[in-house]
C-alpha positions as protocol buffer text, in pm:
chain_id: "A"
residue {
  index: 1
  type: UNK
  ca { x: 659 y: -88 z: 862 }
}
residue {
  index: 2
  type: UNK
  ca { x: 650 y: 299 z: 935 }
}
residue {
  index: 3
  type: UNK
  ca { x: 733 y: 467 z: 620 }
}
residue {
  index: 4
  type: UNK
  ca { x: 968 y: 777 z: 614 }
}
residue {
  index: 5
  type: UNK
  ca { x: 1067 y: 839 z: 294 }
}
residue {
  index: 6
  type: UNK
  ca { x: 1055 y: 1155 z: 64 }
}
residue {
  index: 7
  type: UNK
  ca { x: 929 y: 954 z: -212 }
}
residue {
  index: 8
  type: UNK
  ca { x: 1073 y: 629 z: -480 }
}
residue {
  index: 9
  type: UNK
  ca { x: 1191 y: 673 z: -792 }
}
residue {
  index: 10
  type: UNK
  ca { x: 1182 y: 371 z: -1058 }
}
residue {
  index: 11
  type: UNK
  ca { x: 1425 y: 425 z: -1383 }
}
residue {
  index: 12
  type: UNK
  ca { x: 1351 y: 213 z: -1688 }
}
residue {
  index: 13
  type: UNK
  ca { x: 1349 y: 210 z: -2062 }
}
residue {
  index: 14
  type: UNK
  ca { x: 1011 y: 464 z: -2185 }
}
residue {
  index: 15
  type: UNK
  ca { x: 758 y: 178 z: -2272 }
}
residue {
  index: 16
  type: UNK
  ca { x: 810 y: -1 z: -1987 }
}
residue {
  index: 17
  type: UNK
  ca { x: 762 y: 315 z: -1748 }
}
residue {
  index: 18
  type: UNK
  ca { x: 443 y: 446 z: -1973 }
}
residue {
  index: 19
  type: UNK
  ca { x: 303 y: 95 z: -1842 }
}
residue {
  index: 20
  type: UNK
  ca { x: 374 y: 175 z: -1484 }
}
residue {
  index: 21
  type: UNK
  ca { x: 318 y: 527 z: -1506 }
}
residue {
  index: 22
  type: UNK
  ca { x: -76 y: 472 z: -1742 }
}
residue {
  index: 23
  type: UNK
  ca { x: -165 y: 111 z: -1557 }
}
residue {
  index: 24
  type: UNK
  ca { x: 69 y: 9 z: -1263 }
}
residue {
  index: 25
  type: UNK
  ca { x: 239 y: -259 z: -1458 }
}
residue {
  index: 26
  type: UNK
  ca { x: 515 y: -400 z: -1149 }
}
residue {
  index: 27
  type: UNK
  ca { x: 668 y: -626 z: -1345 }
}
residue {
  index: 28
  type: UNK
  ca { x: 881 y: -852 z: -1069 }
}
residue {
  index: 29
  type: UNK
  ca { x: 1181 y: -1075 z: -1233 }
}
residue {
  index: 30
  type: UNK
  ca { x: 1274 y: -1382 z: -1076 }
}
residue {
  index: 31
  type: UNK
  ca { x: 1620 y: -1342 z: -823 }
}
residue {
  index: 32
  type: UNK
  ca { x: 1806 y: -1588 z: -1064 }
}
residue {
  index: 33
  type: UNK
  ca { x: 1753 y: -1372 z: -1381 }
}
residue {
  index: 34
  type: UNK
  ca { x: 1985 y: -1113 z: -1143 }
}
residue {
  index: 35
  type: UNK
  ca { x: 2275 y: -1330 z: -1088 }
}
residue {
  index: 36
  type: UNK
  ca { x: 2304 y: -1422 z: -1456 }
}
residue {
  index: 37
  type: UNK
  ca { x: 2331 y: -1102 z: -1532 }
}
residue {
  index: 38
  type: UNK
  ca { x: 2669 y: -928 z: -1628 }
}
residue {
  index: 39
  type: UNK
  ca { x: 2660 y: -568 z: -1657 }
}
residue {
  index: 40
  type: UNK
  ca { x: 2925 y: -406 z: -1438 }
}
residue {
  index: 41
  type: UNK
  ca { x: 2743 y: -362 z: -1120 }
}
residue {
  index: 42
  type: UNK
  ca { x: 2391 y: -242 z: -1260 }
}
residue {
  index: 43
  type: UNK
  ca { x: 2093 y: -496 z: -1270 }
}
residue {
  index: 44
  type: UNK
  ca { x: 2343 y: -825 z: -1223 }
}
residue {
  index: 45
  type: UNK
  ca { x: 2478 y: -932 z: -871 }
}
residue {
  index: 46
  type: UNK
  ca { x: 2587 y: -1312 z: -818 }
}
residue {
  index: 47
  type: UNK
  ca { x: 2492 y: -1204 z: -426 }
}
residue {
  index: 48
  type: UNK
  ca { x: 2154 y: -1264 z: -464 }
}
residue {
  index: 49
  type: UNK
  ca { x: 2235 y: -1652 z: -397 }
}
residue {
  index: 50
  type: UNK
  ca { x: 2430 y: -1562 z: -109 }
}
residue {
  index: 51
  type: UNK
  ca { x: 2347 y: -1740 z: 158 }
}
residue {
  index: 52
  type: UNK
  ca { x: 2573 y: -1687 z: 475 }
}
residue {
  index: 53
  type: UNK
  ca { x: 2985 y: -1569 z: 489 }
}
residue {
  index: 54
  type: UNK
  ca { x: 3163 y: -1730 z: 767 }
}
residue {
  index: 55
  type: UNK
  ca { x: 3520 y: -1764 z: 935 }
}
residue {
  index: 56
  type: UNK
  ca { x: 3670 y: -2052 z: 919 }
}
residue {
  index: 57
  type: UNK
  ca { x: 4043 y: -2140 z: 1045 }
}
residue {
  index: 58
  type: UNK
  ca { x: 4314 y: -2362 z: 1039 }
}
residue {
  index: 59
  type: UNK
  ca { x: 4284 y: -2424 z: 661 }
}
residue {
  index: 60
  type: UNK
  ca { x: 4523 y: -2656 z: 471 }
}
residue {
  index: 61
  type: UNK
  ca { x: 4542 y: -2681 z: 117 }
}
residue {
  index: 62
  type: UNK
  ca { x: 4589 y: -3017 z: -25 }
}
residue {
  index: 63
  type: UNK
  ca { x: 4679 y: -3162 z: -375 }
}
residue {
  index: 64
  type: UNK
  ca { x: 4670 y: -3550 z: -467 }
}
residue {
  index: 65
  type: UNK
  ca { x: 4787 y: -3617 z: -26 }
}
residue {
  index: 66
  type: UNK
  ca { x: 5024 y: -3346 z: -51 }
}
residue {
  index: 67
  type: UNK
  ca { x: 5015 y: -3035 z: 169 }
}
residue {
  index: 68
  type: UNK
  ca { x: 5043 y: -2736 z: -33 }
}
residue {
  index: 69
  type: UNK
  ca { x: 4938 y: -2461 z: 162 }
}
residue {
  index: 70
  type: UNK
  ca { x: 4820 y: -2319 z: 499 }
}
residue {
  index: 71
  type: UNK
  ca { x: 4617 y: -2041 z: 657 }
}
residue {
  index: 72
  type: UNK
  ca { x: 4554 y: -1980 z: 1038 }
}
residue {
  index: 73
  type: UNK
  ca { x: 4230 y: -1814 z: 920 }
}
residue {
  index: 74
  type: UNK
  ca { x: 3980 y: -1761 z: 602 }
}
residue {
  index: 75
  type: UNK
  ca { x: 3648 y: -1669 z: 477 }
}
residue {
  index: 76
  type: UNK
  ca { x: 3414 y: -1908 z: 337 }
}
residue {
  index: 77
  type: UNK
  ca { x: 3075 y: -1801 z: 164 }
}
residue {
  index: 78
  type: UNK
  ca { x: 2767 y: -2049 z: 131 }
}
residue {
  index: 79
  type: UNK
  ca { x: 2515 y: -1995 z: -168 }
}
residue {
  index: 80
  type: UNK
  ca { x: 2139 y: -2134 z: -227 }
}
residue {
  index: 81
  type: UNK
  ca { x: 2130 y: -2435 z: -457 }
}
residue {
  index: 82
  type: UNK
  ca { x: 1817 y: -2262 z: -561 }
}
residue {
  index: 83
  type: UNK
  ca { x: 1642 y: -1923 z: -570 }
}
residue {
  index: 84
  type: UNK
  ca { x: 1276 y: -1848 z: -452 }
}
residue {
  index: 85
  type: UNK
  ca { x: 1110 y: -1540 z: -478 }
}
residue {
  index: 86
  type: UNK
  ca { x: 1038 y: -1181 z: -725 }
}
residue {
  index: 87
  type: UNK
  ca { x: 1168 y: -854 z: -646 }
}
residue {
  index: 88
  type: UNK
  ca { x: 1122 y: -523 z: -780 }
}
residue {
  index: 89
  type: UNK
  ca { x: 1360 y: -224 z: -711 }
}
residue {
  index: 90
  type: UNK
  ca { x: 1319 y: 135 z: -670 }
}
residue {
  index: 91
  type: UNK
  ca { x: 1539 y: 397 z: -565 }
}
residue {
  index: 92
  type: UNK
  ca { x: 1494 y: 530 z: -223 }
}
residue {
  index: 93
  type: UNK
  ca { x: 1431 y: 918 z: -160 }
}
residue {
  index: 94
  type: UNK
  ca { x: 1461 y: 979 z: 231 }
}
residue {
  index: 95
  type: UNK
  ca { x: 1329 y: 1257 z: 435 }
}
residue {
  index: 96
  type: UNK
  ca { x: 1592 y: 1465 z: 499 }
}
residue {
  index: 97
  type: UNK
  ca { x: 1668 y: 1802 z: 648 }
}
residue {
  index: 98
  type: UNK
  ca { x: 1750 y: 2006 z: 340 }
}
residue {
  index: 99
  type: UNK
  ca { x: 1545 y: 1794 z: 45 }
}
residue {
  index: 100
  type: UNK
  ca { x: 1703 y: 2048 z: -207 }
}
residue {
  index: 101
  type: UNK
  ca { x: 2066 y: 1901 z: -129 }
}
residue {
  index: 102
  type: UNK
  ca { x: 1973 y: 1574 z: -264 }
}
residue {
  index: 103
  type: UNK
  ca { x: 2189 y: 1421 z: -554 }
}
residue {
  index: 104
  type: UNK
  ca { x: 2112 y: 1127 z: -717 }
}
residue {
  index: 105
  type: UNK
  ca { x: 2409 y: 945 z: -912 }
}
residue {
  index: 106
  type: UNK
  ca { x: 2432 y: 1000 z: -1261 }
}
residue {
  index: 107
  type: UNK
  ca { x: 2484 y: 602 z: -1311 }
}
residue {
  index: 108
  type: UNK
  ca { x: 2106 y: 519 z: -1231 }
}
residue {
  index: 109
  type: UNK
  ca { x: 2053 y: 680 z: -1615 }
}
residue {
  index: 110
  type: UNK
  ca { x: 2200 y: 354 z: -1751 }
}
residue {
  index: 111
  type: UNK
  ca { x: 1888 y: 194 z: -1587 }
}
residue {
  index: 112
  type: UNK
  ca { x: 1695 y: 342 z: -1854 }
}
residue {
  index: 113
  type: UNK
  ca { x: 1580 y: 661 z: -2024 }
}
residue {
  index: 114
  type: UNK
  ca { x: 1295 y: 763 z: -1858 }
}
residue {
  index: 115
  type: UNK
  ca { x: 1207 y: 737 z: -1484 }
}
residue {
  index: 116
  type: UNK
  ca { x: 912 y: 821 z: -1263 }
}
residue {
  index: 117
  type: UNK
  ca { x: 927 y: 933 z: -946 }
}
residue {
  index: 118
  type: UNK
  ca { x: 650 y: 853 z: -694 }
}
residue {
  index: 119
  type: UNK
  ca { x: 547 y: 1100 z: -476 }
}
residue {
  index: 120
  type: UNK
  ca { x: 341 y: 941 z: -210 }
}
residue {
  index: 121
  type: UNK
  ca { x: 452 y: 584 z: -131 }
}
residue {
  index: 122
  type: UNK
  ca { x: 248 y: 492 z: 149 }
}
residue {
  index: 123
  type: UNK
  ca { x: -50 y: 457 z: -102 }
}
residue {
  index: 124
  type: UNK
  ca { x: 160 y: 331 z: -379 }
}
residue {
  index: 125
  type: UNK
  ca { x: 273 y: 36 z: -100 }
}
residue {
  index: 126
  type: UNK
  ca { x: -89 y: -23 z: -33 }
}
residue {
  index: 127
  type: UNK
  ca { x: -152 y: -101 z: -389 }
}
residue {
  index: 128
  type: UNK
  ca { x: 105 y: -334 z: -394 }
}
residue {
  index: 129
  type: UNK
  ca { x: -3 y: -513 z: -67 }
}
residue {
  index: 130
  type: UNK
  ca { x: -390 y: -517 z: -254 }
}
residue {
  index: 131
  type: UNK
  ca { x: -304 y: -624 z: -540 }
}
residue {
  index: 132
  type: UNK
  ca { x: -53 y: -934 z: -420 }
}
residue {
  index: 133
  type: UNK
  ca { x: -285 y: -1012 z: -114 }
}
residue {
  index: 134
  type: UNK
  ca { x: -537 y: -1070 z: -449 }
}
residue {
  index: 135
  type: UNK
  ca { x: -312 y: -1359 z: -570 }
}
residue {
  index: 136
  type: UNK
  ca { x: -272 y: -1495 z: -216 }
}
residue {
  index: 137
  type: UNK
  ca { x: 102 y: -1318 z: -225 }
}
residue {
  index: 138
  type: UNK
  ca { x: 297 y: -1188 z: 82 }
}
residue {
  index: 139
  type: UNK
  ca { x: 562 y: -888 z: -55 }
}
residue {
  index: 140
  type: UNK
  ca { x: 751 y: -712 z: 193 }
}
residue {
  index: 141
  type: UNK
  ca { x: 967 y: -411 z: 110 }
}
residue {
  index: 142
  type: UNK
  ca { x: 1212 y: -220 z: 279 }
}
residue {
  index: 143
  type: UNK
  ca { x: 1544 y: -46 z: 220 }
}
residue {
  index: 144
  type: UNK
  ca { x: 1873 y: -215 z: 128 }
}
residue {
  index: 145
  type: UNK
  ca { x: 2114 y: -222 z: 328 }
}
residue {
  index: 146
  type: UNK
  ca { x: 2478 y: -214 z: 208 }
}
residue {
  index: 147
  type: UNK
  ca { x: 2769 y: -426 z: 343 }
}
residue {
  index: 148
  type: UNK
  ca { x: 3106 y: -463 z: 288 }
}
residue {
  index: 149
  type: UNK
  ca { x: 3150 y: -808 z: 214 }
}
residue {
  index: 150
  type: UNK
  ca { x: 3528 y: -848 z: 242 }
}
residue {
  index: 151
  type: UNK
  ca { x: 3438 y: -772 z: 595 }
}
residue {
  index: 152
  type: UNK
  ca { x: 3106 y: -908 z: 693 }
}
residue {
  index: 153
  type: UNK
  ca { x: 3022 y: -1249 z: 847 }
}
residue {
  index: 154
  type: UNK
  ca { x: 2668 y: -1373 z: 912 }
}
residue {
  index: 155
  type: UNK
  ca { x: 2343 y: -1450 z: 706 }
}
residue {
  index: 156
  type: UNK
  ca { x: 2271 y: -1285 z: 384 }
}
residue {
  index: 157
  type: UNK
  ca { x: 1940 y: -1166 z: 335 }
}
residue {
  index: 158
  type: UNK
  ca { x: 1777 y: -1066 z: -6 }
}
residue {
  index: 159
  type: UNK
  ca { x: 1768 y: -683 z: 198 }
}
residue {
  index: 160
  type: UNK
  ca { x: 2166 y: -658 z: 177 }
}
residue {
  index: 161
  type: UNK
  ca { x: 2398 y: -601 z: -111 }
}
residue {
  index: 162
  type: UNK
  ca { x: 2736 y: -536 z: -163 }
}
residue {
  index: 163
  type: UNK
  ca { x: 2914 y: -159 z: -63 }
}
residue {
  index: 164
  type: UNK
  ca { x: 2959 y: -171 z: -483 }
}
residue {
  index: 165
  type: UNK
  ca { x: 2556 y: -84 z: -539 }
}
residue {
  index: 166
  type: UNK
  ca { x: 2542 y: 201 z: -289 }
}
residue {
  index: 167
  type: UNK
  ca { x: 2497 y: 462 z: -520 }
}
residue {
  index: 168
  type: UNK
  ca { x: 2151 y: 269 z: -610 }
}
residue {
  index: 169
  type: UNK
  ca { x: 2000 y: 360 z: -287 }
}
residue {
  index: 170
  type: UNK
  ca { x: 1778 y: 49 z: -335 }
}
residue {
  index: 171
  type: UNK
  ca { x: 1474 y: 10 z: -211 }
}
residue {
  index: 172
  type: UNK
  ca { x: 1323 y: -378 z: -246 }
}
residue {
  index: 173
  type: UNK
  ca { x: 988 y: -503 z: -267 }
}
residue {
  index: 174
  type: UNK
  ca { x: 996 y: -900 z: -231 }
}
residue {
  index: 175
  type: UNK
  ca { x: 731 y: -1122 z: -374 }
}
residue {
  index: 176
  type: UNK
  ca { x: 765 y: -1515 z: -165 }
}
residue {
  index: 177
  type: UNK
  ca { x: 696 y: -1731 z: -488 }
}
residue {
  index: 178
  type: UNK
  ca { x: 799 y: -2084 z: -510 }
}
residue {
  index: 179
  type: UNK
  ca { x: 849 y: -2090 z: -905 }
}
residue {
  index: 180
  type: UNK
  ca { x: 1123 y: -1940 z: -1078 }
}
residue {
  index: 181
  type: UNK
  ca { x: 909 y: -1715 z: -1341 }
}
residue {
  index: 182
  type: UNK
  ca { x: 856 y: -1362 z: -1366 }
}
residue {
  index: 183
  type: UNK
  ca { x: 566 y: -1212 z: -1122 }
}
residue {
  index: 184
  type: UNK
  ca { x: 353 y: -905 z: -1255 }
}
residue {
  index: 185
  type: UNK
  ca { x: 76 y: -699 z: -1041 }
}
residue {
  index: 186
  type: UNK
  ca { x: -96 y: -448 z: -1243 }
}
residue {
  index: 187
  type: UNK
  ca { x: -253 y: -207 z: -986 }
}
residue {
  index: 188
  type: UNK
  ca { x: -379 y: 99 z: -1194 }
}
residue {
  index: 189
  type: UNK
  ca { x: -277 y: 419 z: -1298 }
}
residue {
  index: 190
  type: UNK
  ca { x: -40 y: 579 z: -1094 }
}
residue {
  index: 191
  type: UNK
  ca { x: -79 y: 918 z: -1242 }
}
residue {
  index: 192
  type: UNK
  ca { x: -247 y: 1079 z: -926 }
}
residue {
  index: 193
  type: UNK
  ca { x: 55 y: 985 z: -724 }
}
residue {
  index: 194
  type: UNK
  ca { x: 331 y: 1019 z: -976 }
}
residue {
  index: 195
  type: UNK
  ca { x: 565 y: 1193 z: -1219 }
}
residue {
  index: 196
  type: UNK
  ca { x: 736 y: 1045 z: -1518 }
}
residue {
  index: 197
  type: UNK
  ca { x: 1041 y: 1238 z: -1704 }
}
residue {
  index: 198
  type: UNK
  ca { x: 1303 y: 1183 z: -1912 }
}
residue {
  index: 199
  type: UNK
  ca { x: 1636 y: 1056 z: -1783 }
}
residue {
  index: 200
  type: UNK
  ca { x: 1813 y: 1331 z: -1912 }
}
residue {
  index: 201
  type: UNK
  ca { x: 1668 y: 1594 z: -1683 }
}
residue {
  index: 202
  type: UNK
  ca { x: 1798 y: 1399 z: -1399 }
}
residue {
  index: 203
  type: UNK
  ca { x: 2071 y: 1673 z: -1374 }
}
residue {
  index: 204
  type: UNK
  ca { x: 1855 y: 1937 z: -1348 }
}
residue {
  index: 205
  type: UNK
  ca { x: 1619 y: 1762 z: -1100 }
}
residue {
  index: 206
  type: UNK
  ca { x: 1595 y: 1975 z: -748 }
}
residue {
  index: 207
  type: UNK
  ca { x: 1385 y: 1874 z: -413 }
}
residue {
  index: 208
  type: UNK
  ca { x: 1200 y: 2118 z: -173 }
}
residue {
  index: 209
  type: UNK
  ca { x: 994 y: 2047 z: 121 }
}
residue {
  index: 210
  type: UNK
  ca { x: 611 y: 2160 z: 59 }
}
């Protein structure tokens, strides 16, 4: 995959990003942990075990042999019996025109209280490939993309999410593992290719092109 991105930023709570930041610590949780999860719209999304939407029609409604209802058309959604794979998300800086207009929502600060920003991703996605090819792992990565689901019909992919997430600008790496734990690479210090502040100067934070 050609990479054209201004750079990935990954928010989290200070010990956990010290890890990343002083060893490469990518801790990946398991997609179930995500749809247990309620927390308006943050880390938790039940879509994660989404498996296709479809139309349907001609749909009766039916209590003990008794017709109680009736619609020409509907909307049903299909969901996995069961979950495989790790993911680990980051939020996606693209290459724009004018990298000093960027604004990144004040909501990603309840991700955590620090946050590091990568600054050159094609060799932080090589780590990640070494480092999983090591354990015999395939992880691809890519953007999310964002759907509206009160509309959309098709698969589901764990690359989509709901129009709610947006202002996450997600980008996914996606670990194929058949058993439901937690996945961790380590893949060394990412200080040469990184910088790690505190959540509250997100405000203040401004892009230019070098």
């Amino acid at each position: 995959m050609e990479i054209n991105l201004f750079g990935l930023i990954k928010f989290g709570q200070k010990v956990h990003m010290e890890q990343l930041y002083k060893s490469g610590v990518i801790y990946m949780n398991h997609l179930s942990e995500f749809v247990k999860i309620e927390d308006n719209e943050l880390r938790g999304d039940k879509h994660e075990s989404l498996s296709e939407i479809k139309k349907i029609t001609n749909i009766e409604i039916s209590h003990r042999g008794r017709k109680i209802g009736y619609a020409e058309t509907g909307r049903l959604s299909l969901w996995h019996n069961e979950l495989m794979g790790n993911i680990y998300s980051m939020y996606t800086l693209y290459n724009v025109q004018r990298p000093e207009e960027i604004l990144i929502d004040a909501k990603c600060k309840d991700f955590g209280d620090t946050f590091i920003i990568i600054t050159n991703v094609e060799e932080f996605i090589s780590r990640i490939k070494k480092e999983a090819a090591i354990h015999s792992v395939e992880v691809i990565y890519g953007p999310v993309e964002y759907v509206n689901t009160k509309e959309y019909l098709g698969s589901w992919s764990v690359f989509k999410k709901p129009l709610e997430y947006l202002y996450q600008q997600e980008f996914r790496f996606f670990a194929k593992k058949d058993n439901s734990g937690p996945f961790c690479l380590t893949i060394g210090s990412l200080e040469d290719i990184s910088i790690m502040l505190d959540s509250d100067s997100l405000d203040k934070l401004s892009f230019e092109r070098g």
